[in-house]
Coordinates of C-alpha atoms and ligand atoms in Angstrom, one line a residue:
X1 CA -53.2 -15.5 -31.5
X2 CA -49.5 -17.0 -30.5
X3 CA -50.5 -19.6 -27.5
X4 CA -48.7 -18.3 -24.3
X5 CA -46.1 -20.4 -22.0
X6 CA -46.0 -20.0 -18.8
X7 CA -42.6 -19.4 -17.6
X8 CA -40.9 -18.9 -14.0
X9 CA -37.9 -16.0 -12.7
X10 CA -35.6 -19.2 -14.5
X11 CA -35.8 -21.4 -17.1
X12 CA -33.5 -23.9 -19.2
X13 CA -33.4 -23.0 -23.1
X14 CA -31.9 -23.8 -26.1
X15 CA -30.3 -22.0 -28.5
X16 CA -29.9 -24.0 -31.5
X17 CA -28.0 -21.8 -34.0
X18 CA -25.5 -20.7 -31.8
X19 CA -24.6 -24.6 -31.0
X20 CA -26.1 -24.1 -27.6
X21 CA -28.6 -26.9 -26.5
X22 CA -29.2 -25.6 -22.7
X23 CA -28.5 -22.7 -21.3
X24 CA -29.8 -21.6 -18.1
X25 CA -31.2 -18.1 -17.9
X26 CA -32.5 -15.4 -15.6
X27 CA -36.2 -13.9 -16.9
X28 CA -36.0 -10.1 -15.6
X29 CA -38.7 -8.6 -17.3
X30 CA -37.4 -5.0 -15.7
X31 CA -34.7 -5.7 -18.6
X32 CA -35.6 -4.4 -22.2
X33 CA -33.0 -6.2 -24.3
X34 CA -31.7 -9.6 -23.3
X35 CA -27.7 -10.6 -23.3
X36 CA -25.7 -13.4 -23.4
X37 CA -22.5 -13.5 -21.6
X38 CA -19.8 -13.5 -24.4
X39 CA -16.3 -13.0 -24.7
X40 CA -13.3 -13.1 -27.1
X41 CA -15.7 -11.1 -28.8
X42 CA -15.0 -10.4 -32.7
X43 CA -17.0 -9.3 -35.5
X44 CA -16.3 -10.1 -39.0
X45 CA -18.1 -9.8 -42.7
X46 CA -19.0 -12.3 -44.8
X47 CA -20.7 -12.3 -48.6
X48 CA -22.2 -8.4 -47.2
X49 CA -23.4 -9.5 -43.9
X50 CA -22.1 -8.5 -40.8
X51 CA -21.3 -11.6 -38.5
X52 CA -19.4 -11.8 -34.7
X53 CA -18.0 -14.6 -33.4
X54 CA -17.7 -15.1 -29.8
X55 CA -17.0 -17.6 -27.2
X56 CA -19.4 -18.5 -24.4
X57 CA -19.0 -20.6 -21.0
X58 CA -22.6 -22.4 -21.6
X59 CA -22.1 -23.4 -17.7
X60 CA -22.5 -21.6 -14.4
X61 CA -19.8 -21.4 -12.5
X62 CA -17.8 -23.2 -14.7
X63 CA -15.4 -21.6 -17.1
X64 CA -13.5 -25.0 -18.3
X65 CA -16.2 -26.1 -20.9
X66 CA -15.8 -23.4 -23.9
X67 CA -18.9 -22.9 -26.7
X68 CA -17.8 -20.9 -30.2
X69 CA -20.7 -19.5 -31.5
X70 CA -21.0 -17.3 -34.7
X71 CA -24.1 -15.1 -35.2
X72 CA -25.6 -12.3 -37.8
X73 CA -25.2 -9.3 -36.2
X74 CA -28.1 -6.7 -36.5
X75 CA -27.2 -4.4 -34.6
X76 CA -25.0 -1.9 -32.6
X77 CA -26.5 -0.6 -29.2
X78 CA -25.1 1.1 -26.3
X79 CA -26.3 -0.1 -23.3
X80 CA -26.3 0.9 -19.6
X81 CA -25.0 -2.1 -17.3
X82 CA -26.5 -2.1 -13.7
X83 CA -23.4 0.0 -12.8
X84 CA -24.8 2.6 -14.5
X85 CA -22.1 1.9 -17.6
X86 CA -22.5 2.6 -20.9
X87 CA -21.4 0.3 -23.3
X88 CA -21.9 -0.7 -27.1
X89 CA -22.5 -3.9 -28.0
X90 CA -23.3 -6.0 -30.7
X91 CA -27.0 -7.2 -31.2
X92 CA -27.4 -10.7 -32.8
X93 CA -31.0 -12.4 -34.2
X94 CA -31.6 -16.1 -33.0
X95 CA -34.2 -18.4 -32.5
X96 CA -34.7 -19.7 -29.0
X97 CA -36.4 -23.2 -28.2
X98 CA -38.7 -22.5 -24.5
X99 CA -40.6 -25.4 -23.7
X100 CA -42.1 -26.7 -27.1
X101 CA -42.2 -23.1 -28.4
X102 CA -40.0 -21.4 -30.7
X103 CA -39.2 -18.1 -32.2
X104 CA -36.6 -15.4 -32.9
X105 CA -35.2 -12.7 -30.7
X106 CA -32.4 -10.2 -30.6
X107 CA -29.7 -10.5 -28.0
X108 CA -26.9 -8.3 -27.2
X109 CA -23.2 -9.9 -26.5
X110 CA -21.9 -8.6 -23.4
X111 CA -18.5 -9.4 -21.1
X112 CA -20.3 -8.4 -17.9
X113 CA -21.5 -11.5 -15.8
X114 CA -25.5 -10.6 -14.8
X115 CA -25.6 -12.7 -11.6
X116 CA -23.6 -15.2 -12.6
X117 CA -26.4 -16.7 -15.3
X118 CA -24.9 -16.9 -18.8
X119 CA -28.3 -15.8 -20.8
X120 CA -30.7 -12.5 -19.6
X121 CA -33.8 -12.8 -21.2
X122 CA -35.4 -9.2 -20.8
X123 CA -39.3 -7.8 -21.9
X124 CA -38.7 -7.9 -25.6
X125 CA -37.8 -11.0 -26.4
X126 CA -40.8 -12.3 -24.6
X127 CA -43.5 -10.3 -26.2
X128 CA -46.8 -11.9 -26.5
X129 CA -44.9 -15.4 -26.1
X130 CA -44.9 -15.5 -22.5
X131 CA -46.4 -15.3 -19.2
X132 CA -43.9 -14.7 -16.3
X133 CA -44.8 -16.2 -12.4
X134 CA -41.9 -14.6 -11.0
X135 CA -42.5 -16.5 -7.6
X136 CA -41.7 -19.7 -9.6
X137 CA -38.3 -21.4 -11.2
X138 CA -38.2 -23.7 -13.7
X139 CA -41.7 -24.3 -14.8
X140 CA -40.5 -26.0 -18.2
X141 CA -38.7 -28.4 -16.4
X142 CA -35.4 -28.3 -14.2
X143 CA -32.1 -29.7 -14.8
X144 CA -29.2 -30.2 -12.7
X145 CA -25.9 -28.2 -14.0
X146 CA -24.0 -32.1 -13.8
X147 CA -26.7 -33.1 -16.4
X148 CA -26.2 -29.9 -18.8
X149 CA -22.7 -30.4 -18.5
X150 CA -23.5 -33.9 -20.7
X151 CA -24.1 -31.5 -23.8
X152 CA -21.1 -30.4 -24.1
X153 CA -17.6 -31.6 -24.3
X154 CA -15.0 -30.8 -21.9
X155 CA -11.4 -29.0 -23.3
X156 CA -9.6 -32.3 -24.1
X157 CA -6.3 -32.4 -22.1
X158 CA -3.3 -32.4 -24.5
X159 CA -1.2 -35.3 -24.4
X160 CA 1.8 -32.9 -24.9
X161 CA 0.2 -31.2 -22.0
X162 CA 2.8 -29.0 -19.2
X163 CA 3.0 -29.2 -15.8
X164 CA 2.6 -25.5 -14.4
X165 CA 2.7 -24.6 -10.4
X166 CA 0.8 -21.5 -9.7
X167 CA 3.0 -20.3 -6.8
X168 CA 1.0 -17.5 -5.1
X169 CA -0.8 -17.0 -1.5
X170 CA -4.6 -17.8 -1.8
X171 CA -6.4 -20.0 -4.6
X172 CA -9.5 -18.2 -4.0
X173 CA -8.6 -15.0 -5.5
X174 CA -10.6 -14.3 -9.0
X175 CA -7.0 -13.8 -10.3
X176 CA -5.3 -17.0 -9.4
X177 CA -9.1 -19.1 -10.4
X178 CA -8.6 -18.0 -13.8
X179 CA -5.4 -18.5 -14.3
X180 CA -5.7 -22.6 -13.5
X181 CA -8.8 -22.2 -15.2
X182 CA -6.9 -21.3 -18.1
X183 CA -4.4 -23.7 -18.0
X184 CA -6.8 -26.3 -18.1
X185 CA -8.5 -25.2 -21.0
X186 CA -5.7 -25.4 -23.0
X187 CA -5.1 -29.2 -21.4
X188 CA -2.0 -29.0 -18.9
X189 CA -2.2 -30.0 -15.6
X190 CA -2.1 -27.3 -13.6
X191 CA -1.7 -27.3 -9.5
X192 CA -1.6 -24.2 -7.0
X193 CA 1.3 -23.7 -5.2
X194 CA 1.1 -21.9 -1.2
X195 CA 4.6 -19.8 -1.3
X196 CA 4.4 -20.8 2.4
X197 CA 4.4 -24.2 2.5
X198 CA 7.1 -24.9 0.0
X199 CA 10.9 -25.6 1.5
X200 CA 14.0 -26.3 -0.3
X201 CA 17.1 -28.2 -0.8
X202 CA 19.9 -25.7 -2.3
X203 CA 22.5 -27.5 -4.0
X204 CA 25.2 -26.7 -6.5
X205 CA 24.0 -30.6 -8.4
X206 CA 20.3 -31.0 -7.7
X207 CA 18.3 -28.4 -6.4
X208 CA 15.2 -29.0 -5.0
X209 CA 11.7 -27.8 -4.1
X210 CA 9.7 -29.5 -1.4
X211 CA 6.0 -28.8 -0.4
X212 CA 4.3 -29.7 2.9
X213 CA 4.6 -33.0 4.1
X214 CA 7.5 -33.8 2.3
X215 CA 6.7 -34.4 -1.4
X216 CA 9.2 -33.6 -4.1
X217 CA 8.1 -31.0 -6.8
X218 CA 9.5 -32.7 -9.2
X219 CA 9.5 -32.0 -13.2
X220 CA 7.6 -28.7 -13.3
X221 CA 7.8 -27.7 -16.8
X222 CA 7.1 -24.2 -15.8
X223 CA 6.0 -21.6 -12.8
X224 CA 3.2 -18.6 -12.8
X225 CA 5.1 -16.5 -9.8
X226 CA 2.2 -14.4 -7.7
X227 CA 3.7 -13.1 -4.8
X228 CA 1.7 -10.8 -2.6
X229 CA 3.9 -7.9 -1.1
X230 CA 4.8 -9.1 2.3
X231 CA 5.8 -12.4 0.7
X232 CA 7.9 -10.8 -1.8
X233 CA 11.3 -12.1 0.1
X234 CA 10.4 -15.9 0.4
X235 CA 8.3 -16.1 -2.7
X236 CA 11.4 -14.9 -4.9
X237 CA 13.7 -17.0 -2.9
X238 CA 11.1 -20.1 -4.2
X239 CA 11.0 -19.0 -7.8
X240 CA 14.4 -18.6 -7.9
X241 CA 15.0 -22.2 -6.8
X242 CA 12.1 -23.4 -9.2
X243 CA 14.7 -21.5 -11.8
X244 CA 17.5 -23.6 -10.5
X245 CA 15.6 -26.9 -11.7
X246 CA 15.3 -25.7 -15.1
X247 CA 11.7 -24.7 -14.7
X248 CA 10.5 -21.8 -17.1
X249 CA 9.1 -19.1 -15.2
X250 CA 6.8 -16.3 -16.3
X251 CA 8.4 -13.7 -14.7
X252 CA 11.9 -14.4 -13.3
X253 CA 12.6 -13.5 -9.7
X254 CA 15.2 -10.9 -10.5
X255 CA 12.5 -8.6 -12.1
X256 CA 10.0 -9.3 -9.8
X257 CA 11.9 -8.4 -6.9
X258 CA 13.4 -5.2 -8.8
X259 CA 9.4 -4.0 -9.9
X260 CA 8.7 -4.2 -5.5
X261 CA 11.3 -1.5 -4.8
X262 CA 9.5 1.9 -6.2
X263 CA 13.0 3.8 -6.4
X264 CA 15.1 0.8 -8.3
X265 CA 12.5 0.6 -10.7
X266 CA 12.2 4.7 -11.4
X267 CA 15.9 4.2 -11.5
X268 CA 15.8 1.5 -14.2
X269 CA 13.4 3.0 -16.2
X270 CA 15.2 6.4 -16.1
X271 CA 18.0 4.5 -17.9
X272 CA 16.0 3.6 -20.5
X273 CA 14.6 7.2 -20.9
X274 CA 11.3 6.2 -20.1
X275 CA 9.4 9.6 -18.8
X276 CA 8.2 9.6 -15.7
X277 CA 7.0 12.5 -12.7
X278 CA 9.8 14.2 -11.1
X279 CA 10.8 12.1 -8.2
X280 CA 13.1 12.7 -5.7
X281 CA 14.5 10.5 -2.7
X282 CA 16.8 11.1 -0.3
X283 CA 17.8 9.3 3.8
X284 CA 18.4 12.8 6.1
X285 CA 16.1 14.9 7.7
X286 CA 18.0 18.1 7.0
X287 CA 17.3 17.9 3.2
X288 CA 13.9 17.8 3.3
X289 CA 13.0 21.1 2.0
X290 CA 15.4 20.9 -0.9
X291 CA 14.1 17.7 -1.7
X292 CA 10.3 19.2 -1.7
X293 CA 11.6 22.4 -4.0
X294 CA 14.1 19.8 -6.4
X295 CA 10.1 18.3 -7.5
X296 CA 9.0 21.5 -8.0
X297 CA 6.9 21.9 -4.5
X298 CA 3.5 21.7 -3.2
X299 CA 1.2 19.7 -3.8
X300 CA 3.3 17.0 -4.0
X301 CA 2.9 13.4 -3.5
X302 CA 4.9 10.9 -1.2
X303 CA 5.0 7.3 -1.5
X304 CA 6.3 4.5 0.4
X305 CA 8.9 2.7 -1.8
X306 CA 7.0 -0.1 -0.6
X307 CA 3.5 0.3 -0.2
X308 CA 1.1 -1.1 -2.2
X309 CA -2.5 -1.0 -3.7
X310 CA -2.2 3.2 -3.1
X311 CA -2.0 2.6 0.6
X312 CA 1.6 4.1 1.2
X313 CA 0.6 7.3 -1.0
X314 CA 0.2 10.8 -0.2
X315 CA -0.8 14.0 -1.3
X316 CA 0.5 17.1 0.5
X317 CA -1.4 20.2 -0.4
X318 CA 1.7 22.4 1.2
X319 CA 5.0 22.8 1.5
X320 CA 4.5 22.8 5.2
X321 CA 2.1 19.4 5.2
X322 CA 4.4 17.9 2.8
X323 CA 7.8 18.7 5.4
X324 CA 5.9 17.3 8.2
X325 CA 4.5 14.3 6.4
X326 CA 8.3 13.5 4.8
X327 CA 10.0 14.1 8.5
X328 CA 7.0 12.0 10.2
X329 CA 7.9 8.9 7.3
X330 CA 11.7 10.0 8.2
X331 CA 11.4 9.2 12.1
X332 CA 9.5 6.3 11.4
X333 CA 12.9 5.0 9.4
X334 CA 10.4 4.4 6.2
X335 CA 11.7 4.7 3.1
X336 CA 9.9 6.8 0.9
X337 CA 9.9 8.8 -2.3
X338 CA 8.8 12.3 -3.1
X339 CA 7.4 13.5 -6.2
X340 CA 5.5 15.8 -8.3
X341 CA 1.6 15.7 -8.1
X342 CA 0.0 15.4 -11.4
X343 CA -3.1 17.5 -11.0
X344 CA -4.3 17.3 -14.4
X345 CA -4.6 13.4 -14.4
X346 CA -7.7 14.5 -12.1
X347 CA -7.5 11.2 -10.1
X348 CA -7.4 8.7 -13.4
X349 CA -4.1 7.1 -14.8
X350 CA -4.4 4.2 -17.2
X351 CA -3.4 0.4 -16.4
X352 CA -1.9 -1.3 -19.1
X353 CA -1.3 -4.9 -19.4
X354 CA 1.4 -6.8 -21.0
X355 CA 2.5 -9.7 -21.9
X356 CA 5.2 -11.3 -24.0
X357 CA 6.4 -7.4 -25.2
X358 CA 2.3 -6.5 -26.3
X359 CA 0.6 -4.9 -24.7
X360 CA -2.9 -6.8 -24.4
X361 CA -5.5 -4.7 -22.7
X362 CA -5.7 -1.5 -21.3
X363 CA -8.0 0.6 -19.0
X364 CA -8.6 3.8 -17.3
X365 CA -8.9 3.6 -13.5
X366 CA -10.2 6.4 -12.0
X367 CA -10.5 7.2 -8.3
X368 CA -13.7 7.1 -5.9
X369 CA -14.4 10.9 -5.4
X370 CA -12.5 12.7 -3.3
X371 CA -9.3 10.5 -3.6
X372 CA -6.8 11.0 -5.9
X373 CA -5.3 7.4 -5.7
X374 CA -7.3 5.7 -9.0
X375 CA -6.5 2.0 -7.6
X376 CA -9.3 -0.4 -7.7
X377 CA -8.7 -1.4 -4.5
X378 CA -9.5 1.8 -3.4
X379 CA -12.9 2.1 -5.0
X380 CA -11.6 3.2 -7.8
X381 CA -13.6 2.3 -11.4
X382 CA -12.4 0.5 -14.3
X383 CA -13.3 1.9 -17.8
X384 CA -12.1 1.3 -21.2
X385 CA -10.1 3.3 -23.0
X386 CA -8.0 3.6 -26.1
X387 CA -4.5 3.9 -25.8
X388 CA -2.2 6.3 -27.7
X389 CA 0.8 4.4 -29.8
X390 CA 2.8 6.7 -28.2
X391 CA 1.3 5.4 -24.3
X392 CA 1.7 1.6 -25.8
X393 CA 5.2 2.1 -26.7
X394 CA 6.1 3.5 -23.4
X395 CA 4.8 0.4 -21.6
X396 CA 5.8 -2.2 -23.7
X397 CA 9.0 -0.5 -23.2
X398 CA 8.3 -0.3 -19.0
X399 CA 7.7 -3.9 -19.0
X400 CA 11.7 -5.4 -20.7
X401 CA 13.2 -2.9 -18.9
X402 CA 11.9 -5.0 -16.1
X403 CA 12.6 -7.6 -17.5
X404 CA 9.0 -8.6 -17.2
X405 CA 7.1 -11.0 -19.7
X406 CA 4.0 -10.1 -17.3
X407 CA 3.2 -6.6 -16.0
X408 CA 0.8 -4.0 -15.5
X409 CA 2.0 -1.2 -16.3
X410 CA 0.7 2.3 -14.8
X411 CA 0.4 5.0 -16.7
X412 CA -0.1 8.9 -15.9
X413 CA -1.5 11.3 -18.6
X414 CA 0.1 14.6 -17.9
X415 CA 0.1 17.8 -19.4
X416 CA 3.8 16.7 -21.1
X417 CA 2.8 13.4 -22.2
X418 CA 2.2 10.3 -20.7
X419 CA 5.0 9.1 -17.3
X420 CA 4.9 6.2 -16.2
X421 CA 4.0 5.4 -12.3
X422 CA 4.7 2.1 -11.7
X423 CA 5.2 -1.4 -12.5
X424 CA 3.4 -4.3 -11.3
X425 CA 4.7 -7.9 -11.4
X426 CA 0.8 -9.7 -10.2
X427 CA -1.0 -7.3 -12.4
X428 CA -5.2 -8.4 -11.6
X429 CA -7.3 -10.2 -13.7
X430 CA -10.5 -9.0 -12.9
X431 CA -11.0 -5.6 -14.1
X432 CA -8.8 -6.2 -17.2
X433 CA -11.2 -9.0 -18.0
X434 CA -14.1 -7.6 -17.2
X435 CA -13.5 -4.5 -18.7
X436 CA -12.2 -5.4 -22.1
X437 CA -13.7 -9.2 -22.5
X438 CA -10.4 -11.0 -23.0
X439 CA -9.1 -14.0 -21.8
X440 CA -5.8 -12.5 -20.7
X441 CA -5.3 -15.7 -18.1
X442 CA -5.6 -17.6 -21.5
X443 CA -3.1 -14.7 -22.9
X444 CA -0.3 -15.6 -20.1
X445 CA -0.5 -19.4 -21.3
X446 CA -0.3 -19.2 -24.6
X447 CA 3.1 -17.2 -23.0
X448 CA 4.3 -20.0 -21.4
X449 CA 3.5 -22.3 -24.1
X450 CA 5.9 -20.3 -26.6
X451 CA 8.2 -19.2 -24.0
X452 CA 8.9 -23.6 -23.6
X453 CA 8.8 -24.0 -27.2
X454 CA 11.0 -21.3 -28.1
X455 CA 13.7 -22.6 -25.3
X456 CA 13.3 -26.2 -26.7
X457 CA 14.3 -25.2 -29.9
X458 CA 17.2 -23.5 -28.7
X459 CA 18.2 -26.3 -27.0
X460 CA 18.1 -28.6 -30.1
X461 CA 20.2 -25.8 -32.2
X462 CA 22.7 -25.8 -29.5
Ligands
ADP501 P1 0.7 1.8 -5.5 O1 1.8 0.9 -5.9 O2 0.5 1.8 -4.1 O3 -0.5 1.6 -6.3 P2 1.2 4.2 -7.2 O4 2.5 4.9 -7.3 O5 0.7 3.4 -8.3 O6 1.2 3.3 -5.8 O7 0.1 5.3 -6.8 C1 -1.3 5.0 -6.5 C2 -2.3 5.9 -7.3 O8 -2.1 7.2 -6.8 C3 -2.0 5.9 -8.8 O9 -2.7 4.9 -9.4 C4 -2.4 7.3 -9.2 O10 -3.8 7.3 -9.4 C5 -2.1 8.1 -7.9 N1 -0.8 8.8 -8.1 C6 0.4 8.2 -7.8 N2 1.4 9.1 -8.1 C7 0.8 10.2 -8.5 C8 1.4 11.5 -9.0 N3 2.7 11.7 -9.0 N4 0.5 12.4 -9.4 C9 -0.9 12.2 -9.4 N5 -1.4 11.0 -9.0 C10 -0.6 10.0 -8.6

């Protein structure tokens, strides 16, 4: 009989075929399978066998130091996530070192962060090897994260490496974490930016950006613009001096400042034929009932041109509700658009995120019941979804119409194709990522990266 270790709620492994010599992980035996946290998830064949390669942040709470790991794949299992979820993943067979004791198990590769721990070990993979004292940690010996840290080699920062200003509102966002996170993995030297406490110096010779307390920004190779609505006036004003000192910005301030103002952008992307709901807009009270029959009437929906995060939206069941609503708006001096409700979408519309003309992730929001407002900041879920070429075309087309290298673009499924709803400048990380496992901060880099390249090469042809 296989001796038994005695093992606590968490314990330090190793993982030796996967090039992973600690790895700290949670022992739930209420789990069946156990999972690793993976992403950049791809499988590929080799000599017959099925293989995946993956990357892994071996580190809690730190997503700088990077793993690549290849394993044989076994398996293909869908598997419910606490959320209730069902997803497929890939099952791989490796040993694991406990203690002095070693022997195989099966893991599953999975995006979704269990708790924050990298590795779930569940009931299987402890069969008749172990004895869990869940009132106990580390019973095989603890480690600090600093010491772990030692087996593995930070990203090494390029010597070629940029400077990049992050130039958004608050660093503790999950969007604006990832994206220096990012930067810093691929070795520039990144630095957050508050819109607020930047001031400048506009001149025709040498235009300048100052930051609080009165240090230069000086010899930013390039800027990563995230301006929250109500800073949408200053924080274009700051990009567009940042422009003026020959800094390459992800998404100019022209466009950014076009994709804030709901109507210019329908207007825009009507020029470039892009479908879209039946919208109408128009400044005096008397026209309201024309302008409810011109989008077909009730229910209709009425939007804020500019509201944000589906707070300025809503439905109006009637024609009488939806005259009141617009004349209410109307008083108020708001500026608002009206436009046709798509019932059939049933409360779902698909986000699609792009970068550099491709679009590099998609999902399918759909609202929390009894809204019909799918964002996620609502309560609405994030799925995954495949997109038609059709749908892809239409936003890659959304997005440089813009003029956007960056955007999330919001899609509608109606019953005459797919319109397009809006256009986002900041699209979020987090559901993206966590929804379809790619590094899409790492995406927007490698943006930047070419974007600099491909202007210094112009330069030299010049
Ligand atoms: P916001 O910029 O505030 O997010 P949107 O125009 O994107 O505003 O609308 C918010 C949500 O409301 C959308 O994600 C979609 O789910 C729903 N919605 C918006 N317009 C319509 C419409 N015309 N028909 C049906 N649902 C809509």
């Amino acid at each position: 009989m296989t001796k038994k270790i005695v093992i606590g709620k968490e314990e330090w492994c190793e993982l030796p075929e996967l090039g992973l010599p600690a790895i700290k992980a949670r022992i739930d035996s209420g789990a069946k399978t156990s999972s690793l946290h993976a992403f950049n998830i791809h499988p590929f064949e080799d000599a017959g066998k099925k293989y995946v390669h993956f990357d892994i942040h071996p580190i809690q709470n730190n997503r700088r130091t990077v793993q690549s790991c290849r394993g044989l794949v076994v398996d293909q299992r869908d598997v419910k996530s606490s959320s209730g979820d069902k997803e497929r993943r890939h099952v791989i067979k490796t040993p694991i070192i406990m203690g002095d004791e070693a022997w195989e198990i099966e893991v599953t590769l999975t995006n979704r962060d269990s708790m924050g721990y990298r590795m779930l070990i569940g009931r299987e993979a402890m069969k008749e090897r172990v004895l869990i004292d869940p009132d106990s940690s580390f019973c095989l010996g603890a480690m600090a994260e600093s010491s772990a840290q030692e087996y593995y080699k930070e990203a090494p920062s390029k010597k070629d490496g940029l400077k990049i200003a992050l130039l958004a509102s608050n660093p503790n966002l999950y969007s604006n974490k990832r994206i220096i996170e990012a930067g810093e993995e691929h070795g520039h030297e990144m630095r957050f930016i508050n819109i607020r406490h930047c001031y400048m110096n506009i001149s025709a010779l040498d235009p300048e950006v100052y930051y609080r307390g009165g240090e230069l920004l000086e010899n930013v190779d390039a800027v990563i613009p995230r301006i929250k609505p109500s800073m949408t006036f200053y924080g274009c004003a700051v990009t567009r001096q940042f422009q003026s000192t020959g800094a390459y910005c992800l998404n100019d301030s022209v466009s950014i400042a076009r994709s804030r103002d709901k109507l210019r952008s329908l207007q825009l992307l009507s020029n470039h034929t892009i479908p879209m709901p039946t919208t109408g807009f128009a400044n005096s009270p008397v026209d309201t009932k024309n302008l409810i029959k011109m989008v077909g009437g009730a229910p209709l929906v009425i939007k804020l041109l500019e509201g944000t995060q589906g707070k300025g939206v809503v439905l109006a069941e009637t024609n009488k509700a939806a005259e009141s609503v617009i004349n209410a708006f109307k008083s108020l001096q708001a500026n608002i658009l009206v436009q046709e409700f798509i019932k059939e979408a049933q409360g779902k519309d698909i986000r699609c995120f792009v970068i550099n003309g491709k679009v590099v992730g998609s999902i399918q929001r759909e609202a929390a019941a009894g809204d019909f407002r799918a964002n996620l900041h609502l309560g609405g879920t994030a799925t995954s979804v495949r997109i038609t070429p059709q749908e892809r075309k239409i936003a890659i087309n959304a997005a440089k119409a813009m003029g956007l290298k960056v955007a999330g673009v919001d899609i509608i499924r109606s019953k005459d194709g797919p319109k397009v709803l809006e256009i986002n400048s900041s699209p979020g990380l987090e559901g993206i990522e966590d929804v379809t496992g790619k590094d899409v901060a790492s995406l927007m880099i490698d943006c930047i990266e070419q974007g600099i390249k491909k202007r210094k090469s112009a330069a030299l042809a010049n």
